[in-house]
Coordinates of C-alpha atoms in Angstrom, one line a residue:
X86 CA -117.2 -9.2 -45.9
X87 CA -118.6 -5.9 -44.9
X88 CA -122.3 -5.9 -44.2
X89 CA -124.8 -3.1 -45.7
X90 CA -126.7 -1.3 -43.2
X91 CA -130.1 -2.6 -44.2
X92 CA -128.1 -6.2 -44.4
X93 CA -126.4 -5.9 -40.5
X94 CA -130.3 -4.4 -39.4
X95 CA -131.9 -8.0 -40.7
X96 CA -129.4 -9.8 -38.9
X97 CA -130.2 -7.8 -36.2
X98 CA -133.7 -8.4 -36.4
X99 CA -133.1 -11.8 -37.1
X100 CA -131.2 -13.1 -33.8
X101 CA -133.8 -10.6 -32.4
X102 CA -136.8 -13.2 -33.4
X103 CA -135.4 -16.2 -33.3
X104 CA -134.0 -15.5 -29.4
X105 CA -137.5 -14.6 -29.0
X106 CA -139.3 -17.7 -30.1
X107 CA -137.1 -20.0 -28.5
X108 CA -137.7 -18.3 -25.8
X109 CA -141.5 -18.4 -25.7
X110 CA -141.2 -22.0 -26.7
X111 CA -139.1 -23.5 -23.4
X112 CA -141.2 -20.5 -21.2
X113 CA -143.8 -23.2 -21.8
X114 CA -142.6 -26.1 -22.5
X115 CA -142.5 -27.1 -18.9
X116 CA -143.6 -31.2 -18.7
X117 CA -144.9 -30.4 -15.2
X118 CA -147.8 -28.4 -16.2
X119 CA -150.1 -30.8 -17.2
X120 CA -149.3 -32.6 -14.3
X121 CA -148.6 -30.6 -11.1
X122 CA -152.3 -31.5 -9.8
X123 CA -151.8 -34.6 -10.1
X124 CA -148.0 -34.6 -7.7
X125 CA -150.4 -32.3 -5.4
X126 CA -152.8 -35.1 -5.4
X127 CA -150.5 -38.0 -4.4
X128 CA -148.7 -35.7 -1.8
X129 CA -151.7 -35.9 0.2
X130 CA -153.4 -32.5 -0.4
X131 CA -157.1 -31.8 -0.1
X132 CA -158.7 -29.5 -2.6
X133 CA -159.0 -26.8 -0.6
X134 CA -155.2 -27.3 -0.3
X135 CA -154.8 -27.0 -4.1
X136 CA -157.1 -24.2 -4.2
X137 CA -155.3 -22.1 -2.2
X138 CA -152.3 -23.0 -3.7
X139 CA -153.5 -21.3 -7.0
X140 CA -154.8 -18.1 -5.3
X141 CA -151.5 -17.9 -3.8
X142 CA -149.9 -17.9 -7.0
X143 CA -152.2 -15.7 -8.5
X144 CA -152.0 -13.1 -5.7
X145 CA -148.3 -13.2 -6.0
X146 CA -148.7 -12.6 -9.6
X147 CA -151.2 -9.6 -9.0
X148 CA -148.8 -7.8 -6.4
X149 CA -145.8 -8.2 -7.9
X150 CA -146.5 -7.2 -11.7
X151 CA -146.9 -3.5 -11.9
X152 CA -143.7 -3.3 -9.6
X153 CA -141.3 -5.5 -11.7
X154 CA -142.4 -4.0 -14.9
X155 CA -141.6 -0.4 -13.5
X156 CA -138.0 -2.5 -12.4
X157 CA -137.8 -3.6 -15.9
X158 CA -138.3 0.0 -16.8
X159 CA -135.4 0.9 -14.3
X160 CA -132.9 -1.8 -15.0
X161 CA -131.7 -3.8 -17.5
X162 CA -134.9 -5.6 -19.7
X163 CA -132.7 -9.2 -20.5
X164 CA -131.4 -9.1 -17.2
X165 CA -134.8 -9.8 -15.7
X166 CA -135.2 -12.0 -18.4
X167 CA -132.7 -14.2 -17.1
X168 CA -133.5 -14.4 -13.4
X169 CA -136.8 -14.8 -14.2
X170 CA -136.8 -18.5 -15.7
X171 CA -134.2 -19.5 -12.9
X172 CA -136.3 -18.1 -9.9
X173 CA -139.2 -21.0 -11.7
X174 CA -137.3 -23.6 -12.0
X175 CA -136.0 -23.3 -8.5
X176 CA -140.0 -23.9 -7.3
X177 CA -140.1 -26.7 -9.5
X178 CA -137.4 -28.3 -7.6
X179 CA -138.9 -27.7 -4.3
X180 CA -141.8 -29.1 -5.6
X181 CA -140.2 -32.4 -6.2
X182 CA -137.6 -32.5 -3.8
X183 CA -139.6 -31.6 -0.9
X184 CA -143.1 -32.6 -1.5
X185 CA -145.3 -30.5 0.9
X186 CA -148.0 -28.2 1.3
X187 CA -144.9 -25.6 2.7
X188 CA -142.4 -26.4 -0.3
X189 CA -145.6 -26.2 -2.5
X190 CA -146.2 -22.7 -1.5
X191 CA -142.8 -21.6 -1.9
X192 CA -142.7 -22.5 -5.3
X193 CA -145.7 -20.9 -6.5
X194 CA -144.6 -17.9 -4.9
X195 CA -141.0 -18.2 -7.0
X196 CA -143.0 -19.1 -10.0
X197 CA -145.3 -16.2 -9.7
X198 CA -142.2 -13.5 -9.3
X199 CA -140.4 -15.4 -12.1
X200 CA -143.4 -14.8 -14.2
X201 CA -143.9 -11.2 -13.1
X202 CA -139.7 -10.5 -13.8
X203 CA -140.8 -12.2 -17.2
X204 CA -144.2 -10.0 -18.1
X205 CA -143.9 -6.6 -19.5
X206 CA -140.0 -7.3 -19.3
X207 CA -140.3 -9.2 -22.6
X208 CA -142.8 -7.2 -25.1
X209 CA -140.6 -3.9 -23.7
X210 CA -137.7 -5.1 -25.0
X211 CA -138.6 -7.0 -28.3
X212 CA -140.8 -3.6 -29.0
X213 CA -137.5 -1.5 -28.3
X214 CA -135.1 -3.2 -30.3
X215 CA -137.2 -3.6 -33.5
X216 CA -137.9 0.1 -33.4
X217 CA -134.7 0.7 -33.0
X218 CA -133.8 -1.0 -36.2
X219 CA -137.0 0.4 -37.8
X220 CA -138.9 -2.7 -38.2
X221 CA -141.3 -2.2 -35.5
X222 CA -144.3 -2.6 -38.1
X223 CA -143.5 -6.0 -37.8
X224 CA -144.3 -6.2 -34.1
X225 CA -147.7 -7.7 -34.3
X226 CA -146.8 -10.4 -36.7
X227 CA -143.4 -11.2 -34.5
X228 CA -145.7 -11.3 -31.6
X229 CA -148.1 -13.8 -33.1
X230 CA -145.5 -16.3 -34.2
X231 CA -144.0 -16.3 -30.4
X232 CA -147.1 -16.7 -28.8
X233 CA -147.7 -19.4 -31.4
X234 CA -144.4 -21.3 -30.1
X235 CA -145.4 -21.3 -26.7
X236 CA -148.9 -23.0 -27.4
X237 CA -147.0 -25.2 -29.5
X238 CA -144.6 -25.9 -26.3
X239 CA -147.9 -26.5 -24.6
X240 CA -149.1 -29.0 -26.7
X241 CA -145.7 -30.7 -26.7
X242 CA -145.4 -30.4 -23.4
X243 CA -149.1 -32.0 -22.9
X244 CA -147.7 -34.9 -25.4
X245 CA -145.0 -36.2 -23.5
X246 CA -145.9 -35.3 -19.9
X247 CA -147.5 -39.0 -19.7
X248 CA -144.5 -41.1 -21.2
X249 CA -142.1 -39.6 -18.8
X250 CA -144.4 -39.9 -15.9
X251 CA -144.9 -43.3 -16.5
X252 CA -141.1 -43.7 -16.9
X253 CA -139.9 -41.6 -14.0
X254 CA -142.4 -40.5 -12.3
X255 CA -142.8 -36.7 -11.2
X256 CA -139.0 -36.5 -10.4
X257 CA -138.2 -37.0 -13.8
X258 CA -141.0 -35.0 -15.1
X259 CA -139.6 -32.2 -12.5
X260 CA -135.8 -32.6 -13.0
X261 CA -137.0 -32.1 -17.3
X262 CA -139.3 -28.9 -16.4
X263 CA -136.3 -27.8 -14.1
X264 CA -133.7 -28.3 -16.7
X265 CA -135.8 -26.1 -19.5
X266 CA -136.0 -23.5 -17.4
X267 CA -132.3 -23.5 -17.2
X268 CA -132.1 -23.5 -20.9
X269 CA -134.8 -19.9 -20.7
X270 CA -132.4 -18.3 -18.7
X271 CA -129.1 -19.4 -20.8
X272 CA -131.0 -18.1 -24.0
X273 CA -132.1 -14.8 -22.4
X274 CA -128.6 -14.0 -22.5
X275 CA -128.6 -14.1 -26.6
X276 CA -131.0 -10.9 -26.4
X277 CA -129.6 -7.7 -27.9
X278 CA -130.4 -4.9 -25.5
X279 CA -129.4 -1.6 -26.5
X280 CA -131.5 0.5 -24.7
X281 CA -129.9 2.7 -21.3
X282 CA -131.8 2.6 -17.9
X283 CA -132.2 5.9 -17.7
X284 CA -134.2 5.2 -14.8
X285 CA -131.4 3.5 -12.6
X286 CA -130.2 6.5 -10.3
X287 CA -133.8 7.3 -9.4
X288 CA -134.9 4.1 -8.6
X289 CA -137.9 1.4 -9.8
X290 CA -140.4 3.9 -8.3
X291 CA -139.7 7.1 -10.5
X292 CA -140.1 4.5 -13.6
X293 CA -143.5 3.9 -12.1
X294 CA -144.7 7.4 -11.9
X295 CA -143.6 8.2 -15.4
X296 CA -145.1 5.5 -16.5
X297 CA -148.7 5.9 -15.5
X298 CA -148.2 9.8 -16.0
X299 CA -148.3 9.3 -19.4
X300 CA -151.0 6.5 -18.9
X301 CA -153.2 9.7 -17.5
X302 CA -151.9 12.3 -20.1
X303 CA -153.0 10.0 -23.4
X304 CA -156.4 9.0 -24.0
X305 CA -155.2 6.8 -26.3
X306 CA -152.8 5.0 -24.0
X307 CA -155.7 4.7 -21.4
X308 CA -158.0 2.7 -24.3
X309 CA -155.4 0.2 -25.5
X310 CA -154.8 -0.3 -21.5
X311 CA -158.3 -0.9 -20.8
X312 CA -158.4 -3.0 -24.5
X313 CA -155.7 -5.8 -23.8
X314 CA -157.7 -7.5 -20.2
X315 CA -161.0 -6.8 -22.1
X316 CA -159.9 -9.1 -24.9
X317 CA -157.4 -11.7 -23.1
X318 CA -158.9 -12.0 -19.9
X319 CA -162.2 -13.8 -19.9
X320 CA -161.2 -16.3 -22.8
X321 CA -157.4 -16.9 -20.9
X322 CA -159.9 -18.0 -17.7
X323 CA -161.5 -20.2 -19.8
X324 CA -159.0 -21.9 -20.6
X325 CA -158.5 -24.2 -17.4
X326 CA -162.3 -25.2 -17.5
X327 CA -161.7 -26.6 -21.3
X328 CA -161.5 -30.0 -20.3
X329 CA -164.8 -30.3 -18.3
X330 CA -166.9 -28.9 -21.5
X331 CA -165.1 -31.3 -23.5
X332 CA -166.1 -34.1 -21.1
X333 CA -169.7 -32.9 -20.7
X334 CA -170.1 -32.5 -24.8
X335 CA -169.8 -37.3 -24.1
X336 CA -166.1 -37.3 -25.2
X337 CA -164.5 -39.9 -23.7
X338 CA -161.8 -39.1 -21.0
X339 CA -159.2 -41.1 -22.8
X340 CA -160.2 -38.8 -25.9
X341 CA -160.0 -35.7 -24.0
X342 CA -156.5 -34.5 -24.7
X343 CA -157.1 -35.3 -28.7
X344 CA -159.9 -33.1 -28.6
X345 CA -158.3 -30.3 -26.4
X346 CA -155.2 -30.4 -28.9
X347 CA -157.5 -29.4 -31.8
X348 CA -158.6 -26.6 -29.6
X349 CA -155.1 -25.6 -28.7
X350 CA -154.6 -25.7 -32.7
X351 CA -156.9 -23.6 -33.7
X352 CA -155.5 -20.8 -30.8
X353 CA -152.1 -21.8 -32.7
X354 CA -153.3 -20.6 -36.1
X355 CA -154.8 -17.3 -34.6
X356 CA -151.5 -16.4 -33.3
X357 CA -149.9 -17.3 -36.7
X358 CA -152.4 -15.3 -38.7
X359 CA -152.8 -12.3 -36.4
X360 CA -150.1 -10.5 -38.1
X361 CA -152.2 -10.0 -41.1
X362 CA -155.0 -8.8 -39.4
X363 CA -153.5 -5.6 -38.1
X364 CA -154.0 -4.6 -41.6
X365 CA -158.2 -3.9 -40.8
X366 CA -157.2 -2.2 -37.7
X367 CA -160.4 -1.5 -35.8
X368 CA -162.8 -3.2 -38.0
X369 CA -161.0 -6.2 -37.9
X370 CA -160.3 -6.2 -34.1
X371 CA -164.1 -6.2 -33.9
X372 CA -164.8 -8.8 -36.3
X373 CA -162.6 -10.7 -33.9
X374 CA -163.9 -10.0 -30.8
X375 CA -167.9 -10.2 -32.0
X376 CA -167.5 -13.6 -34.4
X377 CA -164.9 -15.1 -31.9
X378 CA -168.0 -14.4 -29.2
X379 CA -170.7 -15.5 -31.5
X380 CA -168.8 -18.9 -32.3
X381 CA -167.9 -19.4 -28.5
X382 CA -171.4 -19.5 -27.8
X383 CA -172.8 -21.3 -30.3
X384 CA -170.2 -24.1 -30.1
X385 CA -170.6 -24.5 -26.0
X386 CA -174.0 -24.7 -26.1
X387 CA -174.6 -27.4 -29.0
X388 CA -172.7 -29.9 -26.4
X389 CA -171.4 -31.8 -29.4
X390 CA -167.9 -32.4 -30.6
X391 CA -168.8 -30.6 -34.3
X392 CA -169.5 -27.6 -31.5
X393 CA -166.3 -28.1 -29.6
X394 CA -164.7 -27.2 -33.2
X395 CA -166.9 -24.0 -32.9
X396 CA -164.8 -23.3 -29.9
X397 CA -161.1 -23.8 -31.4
X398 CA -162.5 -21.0 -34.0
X399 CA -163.3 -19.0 -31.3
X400 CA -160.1 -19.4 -29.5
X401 CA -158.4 -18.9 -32.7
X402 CA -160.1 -15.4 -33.0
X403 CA -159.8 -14.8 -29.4
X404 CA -156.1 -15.6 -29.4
X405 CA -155.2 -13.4 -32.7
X406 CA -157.5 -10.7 -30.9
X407 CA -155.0 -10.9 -27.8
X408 CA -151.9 -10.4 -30.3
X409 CA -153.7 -7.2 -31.9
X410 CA -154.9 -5.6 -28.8
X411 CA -150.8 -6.1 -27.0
X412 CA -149.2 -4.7 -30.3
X413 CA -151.7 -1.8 -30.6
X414 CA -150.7 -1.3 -26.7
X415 CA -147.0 -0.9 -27.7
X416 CA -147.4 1.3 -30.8
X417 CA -149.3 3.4 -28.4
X418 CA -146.5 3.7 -25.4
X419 CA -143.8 5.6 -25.4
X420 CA -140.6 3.7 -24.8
X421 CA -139.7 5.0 -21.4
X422 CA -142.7 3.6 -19.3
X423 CA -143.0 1.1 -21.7
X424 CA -142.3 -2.1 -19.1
X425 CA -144.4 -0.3 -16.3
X426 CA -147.3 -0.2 -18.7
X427 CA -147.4 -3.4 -20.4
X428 CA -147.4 -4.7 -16.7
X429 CA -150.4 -2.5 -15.6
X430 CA -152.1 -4.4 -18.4
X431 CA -151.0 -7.9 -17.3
X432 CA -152.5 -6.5 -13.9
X433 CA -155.7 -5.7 -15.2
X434 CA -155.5 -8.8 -17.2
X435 CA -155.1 -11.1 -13.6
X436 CA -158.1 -9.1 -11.8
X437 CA -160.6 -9.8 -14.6
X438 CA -159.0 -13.4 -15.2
X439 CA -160.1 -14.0 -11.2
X440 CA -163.4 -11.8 -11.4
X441 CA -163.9 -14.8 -14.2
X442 CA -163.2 -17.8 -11.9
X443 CA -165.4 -16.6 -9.4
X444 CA -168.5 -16.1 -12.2
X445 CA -167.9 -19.4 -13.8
X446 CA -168.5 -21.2 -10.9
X447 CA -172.0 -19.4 -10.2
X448 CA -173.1 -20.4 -13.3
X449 CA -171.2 -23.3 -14.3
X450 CA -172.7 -25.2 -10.3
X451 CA -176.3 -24.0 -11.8
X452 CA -176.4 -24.6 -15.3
X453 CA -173.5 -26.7 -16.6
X454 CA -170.3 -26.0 -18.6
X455 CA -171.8 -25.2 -22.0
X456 CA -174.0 -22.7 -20.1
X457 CA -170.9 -20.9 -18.6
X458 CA -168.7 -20.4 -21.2
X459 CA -171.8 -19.2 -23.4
X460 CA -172.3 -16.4 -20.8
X461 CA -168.2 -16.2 -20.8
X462 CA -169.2 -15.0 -24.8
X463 CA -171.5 -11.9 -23.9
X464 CA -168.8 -9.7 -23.2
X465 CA -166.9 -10.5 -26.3
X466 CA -169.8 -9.7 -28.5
X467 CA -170.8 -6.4 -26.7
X468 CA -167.0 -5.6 -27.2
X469 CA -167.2 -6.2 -30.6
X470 CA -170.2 -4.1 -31.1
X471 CA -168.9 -1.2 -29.5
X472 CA -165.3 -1.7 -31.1
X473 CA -167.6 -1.2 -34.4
X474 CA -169.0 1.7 -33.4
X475 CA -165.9 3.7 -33.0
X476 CA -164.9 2.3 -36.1
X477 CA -168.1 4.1 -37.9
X478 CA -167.6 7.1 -35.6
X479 CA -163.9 7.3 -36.4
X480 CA -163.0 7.4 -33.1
X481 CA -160.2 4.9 -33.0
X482 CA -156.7 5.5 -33.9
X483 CA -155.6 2.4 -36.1
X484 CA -152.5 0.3 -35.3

């Protein structure tokens, strides 16, 4: 049977997607995440230890990011994709085979470049290949669902981690996170990549000057640069300190994770639904940002469970926010530098995610949890504000 052209581009499109959230889906569903601190814990390690573990990770993250996007930009997009999920998993095994401050370290630093090989690598391509079959009006809502996989791997993943710990301890909760990054990699290779580095004979470092030339040449490039860290940063940070406000609101510790899935649910549905928002454009993006902001605060600072809903509306705004402000991003790019950009944007996302840590702390050691995140909320609604006011001015260029 011969296939009409509009009939081969949905297949296309299809194997596209569903490549896409299968791979978001095992990116995260790792059954050592909920539990690494824990195998840091009974290896002997001080906090200081841990901390420094994560700022490791997180500088490896911030140095390599930019870099491997303007590779990604220079070489093949699913080849990245591939090494990427292997270069984790082989931190994960160190982790568990040699149980150490040193083996530790080494795998946070091959976590961290896995994850950089991963980020700009991915959106670059999808973008690319669904503008290529001329669907690329679809992007945002494509974007939500995959994003909406991997908080759903989270969850999953936050589900079983205890059974299997119990059963096998972290070896078998290591050898499972090991084995689905294996499976990451294997599906990367069922990624259609038509695209041609152009950028191969010049090297990784012309991709990176033509990428932030154009960066400096379009104002709008610069503002949906500058949009996606403003909107993903401060709520992303947030994140890790979600279990302490649910503690301090007098839920129970055995309750905790019940509580923290509902929040993790409501992110879910803000993925799933942010497709439909790209429809209001700028005046929905600030409806977003300013009620996600409003509801943060209100909801941290009533210290009750009914408020702790509050803030799984939030992060539901917060999270379909995210998806809108990376789509715009890519409508915005051209596809050249398209890697190299995305990955300044995951850079400025990391800078303002750490800026965050170091503010929570202030006020969180003062004041409390409730107190912290409501602060977290200020720049949300100022954002919103202002994203309203370009809106009246008709400033903005909609998505």
């Amino acid at each position: 049977m011969t296939l009409t052209p509009t009939r081969a581009v949905d297949v296309r499109v299809r194997r596209l997607t569903t490549t896409l959230y299968g791979y978001s889906f095992l990116e995260e569903f790792v059954l050592l995440y909920p539990v690494y601190a824990l195998l840091f814990s009974d290896a002997g390690l001080s906090v200081w230890q841990i901390s420094s573990l994560f700022a490791l990770w997180s500088v490896t993250a911030v140095v390599l990011e930019v870099p491997s996007g303007a590779w990604a930009d220079a070489v093949s997009r699913r080849l990245l994709l591939v090494v990427g999920p292997l270069l984790t998993g082989a931190g994960f095994a160190l982790w568990v085979l040699v149980p150490s401050y040193a083996a530790f370290a080494a795998g946070f630093v091959l976590w961290g470049t896995g994850g950089a090989l991963s980020s700009g690598a991915l959106e670059a391509l999808v973008y690319d290949e669904m503008e290529r079959g001329g669907v690329a009006d679809r992007y945002a809502r494509v974007l939500g669902r995959a994003r909406a996989a991997g908080l759903v791997a989270v969850m999953a993943a936050m589900g079983l981690a205890g059974p299997v710990l119990a059963w096998g301890g972290h070896a078998a909760a290591g050898a499972a996170s090991v084995l689905v990054c294996a499976s990451a990699s294997v599906t990367a290779l069922r990624f259609p990549e038509h695209r041609v580095a152009g950028g191969v004979r010049e090297g990784w470092t012309a991709a990176l000057r033509g990428g932030l030339r154009e960066a400096r040449r379009d104002r709008s490039v610069r503002g949906a640069l500058l949009l996606v860290p403003a909107v993903a940063a401060v709520w992303g940070a947030l994140d890790e300190y979600t279990p302490l406000l649910v503690r301090e609101a007098g839920v129970a510790d055995a309750v905790v994770p019940g509580v923290l899935l509902v929040i993790w649910g409501g992110a879910t549905a803000g993925s799933l639904l942010a497709g439909e928002g790209e429809r209001f454009g700028t005046g929905g993006l600030a409806v977003l940002v300013g009620g996600g902001g409003v509801a943060l605060a209100v909801g941290a600072l009533a210290g009750t469970v009914v408020g702790l809903l509050l803030v799984a509306v939030a992060f539901g705004a917060f999270q379909a926010a995210t998806v809108l402000a990376e789509a715009r991003l890519q409508h915005r790019i051209d596809a050249t530098g398209r890697a190299t950009l995305t990955s300044v944007a995951g850079l400025g996302t990391e800078l303002v995610t750490l800026t965050v840590f170091a503010g929570y702390a202030v006020v969180a050691s003062g004041h409390g949890h409730g107190a912290a995140f409501a602060v977290a909320a200020v720049p949300y609604a100022v954002l919103g504000v202002g994203l309203a006011v370009v809106r009246c001015r008709g400033a903005g260029v909609e998505v």
